[in-house]
mmCIF file of C-alpha atoms in Angstrom:
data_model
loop_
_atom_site.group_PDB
_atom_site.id
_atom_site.type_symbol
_atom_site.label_atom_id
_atom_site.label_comp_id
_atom_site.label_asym_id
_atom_site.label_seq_id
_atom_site.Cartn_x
_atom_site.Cartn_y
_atom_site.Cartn_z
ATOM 1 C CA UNK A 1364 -3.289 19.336 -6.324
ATOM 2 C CA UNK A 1365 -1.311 16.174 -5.997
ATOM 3 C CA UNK A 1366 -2.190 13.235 -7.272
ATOM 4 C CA UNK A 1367 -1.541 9.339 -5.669
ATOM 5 C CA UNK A 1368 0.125 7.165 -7.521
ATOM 6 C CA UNK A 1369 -0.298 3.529 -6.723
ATOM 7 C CA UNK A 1370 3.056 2.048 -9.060
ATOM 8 C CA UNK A 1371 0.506 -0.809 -10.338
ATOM 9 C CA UNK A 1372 0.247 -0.151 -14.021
ATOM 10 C CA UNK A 1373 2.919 -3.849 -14.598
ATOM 11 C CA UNK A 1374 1.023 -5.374 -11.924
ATOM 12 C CA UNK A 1375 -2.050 -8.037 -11.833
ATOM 13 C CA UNK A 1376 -4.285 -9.640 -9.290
ATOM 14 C CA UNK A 1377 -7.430 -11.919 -9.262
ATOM 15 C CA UNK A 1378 -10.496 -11.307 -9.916
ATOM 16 C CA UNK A 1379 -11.651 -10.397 -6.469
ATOM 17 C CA UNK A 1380 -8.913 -8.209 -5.378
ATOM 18 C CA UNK A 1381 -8.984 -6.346 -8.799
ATOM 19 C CA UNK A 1382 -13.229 -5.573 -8.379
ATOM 20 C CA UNK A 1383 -12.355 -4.597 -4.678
ATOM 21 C CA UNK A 1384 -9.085 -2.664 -5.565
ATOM 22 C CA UNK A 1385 -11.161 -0.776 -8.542
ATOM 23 C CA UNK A 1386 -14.538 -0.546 -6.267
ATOM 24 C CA UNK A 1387 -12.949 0.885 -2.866
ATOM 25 C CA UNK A 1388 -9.810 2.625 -4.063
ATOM 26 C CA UNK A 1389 -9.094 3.162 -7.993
ATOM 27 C CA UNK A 1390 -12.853 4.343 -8.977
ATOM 28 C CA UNK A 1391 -12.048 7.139 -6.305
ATOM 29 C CA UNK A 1392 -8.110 8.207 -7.520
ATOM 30 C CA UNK A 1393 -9.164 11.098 -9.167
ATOM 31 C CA UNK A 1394 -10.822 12.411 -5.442
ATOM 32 C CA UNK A 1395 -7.831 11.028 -3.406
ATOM 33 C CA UNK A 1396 -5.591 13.565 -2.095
ATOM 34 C CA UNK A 1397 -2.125 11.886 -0.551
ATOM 35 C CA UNK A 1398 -1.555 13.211 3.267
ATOM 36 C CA UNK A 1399 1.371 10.551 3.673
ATOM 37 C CA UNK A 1400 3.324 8.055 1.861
ATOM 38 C CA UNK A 1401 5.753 5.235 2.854
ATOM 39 C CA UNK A 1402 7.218 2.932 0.699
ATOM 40 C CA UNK A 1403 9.613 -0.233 1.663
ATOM 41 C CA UNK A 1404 13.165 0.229 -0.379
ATOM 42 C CA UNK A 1405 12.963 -3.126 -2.736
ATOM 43 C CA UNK A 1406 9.082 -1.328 -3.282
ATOM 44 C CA UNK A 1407 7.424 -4.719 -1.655
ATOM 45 C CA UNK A 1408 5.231 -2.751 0.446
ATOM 46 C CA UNK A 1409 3.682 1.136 0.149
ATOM 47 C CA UNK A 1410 1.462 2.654 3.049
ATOM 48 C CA UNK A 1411 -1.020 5.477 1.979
ATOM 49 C CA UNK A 1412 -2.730 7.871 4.020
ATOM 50 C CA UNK A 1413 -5.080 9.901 1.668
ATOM 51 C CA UNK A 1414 -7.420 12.266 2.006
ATOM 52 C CA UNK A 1415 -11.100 11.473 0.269
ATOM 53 C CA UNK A 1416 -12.429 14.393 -1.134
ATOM 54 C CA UNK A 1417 -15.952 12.540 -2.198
ATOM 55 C CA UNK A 1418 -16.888 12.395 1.791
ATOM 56 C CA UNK A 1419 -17.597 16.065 1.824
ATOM 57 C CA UNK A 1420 -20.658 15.283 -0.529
ATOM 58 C CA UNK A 1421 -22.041 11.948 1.652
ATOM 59 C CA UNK A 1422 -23.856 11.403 4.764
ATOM 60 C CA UNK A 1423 -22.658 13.917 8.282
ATOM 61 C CA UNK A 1424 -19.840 11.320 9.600
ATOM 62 C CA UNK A 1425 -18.621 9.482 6.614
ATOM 63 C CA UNK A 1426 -15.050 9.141 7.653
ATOM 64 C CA UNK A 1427 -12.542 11.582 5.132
ATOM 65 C CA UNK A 1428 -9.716 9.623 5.319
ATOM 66 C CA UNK A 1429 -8.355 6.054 3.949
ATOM 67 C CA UNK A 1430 -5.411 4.540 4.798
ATOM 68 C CA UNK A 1431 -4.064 1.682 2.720
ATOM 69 C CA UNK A 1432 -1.515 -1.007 2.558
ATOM 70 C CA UNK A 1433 -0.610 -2.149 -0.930
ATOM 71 C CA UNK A 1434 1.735 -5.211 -0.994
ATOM 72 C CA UNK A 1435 3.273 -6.191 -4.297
ATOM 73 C CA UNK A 1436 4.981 -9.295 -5.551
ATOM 74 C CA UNK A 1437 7.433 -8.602 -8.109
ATOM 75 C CA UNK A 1438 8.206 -12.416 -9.156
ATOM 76 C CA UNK A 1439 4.781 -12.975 -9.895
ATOM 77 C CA UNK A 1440 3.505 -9.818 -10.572
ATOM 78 C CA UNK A 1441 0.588 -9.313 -8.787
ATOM 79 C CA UNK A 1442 -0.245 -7.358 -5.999
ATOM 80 C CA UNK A 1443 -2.675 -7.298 -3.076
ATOM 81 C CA UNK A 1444 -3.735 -4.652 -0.547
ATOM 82 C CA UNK A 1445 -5.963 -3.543 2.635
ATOM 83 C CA UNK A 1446 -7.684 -0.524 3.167
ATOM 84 C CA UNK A 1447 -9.692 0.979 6.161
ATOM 85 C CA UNK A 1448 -11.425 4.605 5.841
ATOM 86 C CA UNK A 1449 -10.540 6.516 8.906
ATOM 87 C CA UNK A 1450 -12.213 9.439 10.473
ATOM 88 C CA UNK A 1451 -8.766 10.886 11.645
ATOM 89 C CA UNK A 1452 -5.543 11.073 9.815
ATOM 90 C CA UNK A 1453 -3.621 9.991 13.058
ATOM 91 C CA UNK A 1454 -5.844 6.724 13.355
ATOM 92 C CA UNK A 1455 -3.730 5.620 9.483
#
């Protein structure tokens, strides 16, 4: 099965966007199946669309899908992103 690689491993961030990084995507990259990937050519900015295999076990409804926006700063070496589960692929 593929696995999602995120390019982050010489990249840093603060506090708060490391916790929500870690609590809403990286605690789940074992369960995160890529659907789609874009990334810019200097590597600034990479879109995800990934599939969430944890939903099948939650509540009826939980959306399946996560689409996320990582934006990376090379000169200072940190990075930032946005994510937004998604109950249809399409919606990414």
């Amino acid at each position: 099965m593929p696995e999602v690689d995120f390019e982050l491993d010489e990249l840093d961030a603060d506090e708060r966007i490391s916790r929500d990084f870690y609590r809403h995507i990286a605690v789940h990259e074992d369960m995160l199946v890529p659907l789609a990937e874009h990334h810019t050519a200097s590597a600034e900015h990479s879109y995800y669309v990934l599939f969430d295999r944890t939903a099948t076990y939650g509540h009826p409804g939980d959306p399946q899908y996560v689409a996320v926006h990582l934006h990376r700063d090379h000169e200072k070496r940190t990075f930032d992103f946005e994510q937004a589960p998604l109950p249809l692929p399409s919606m990414a």
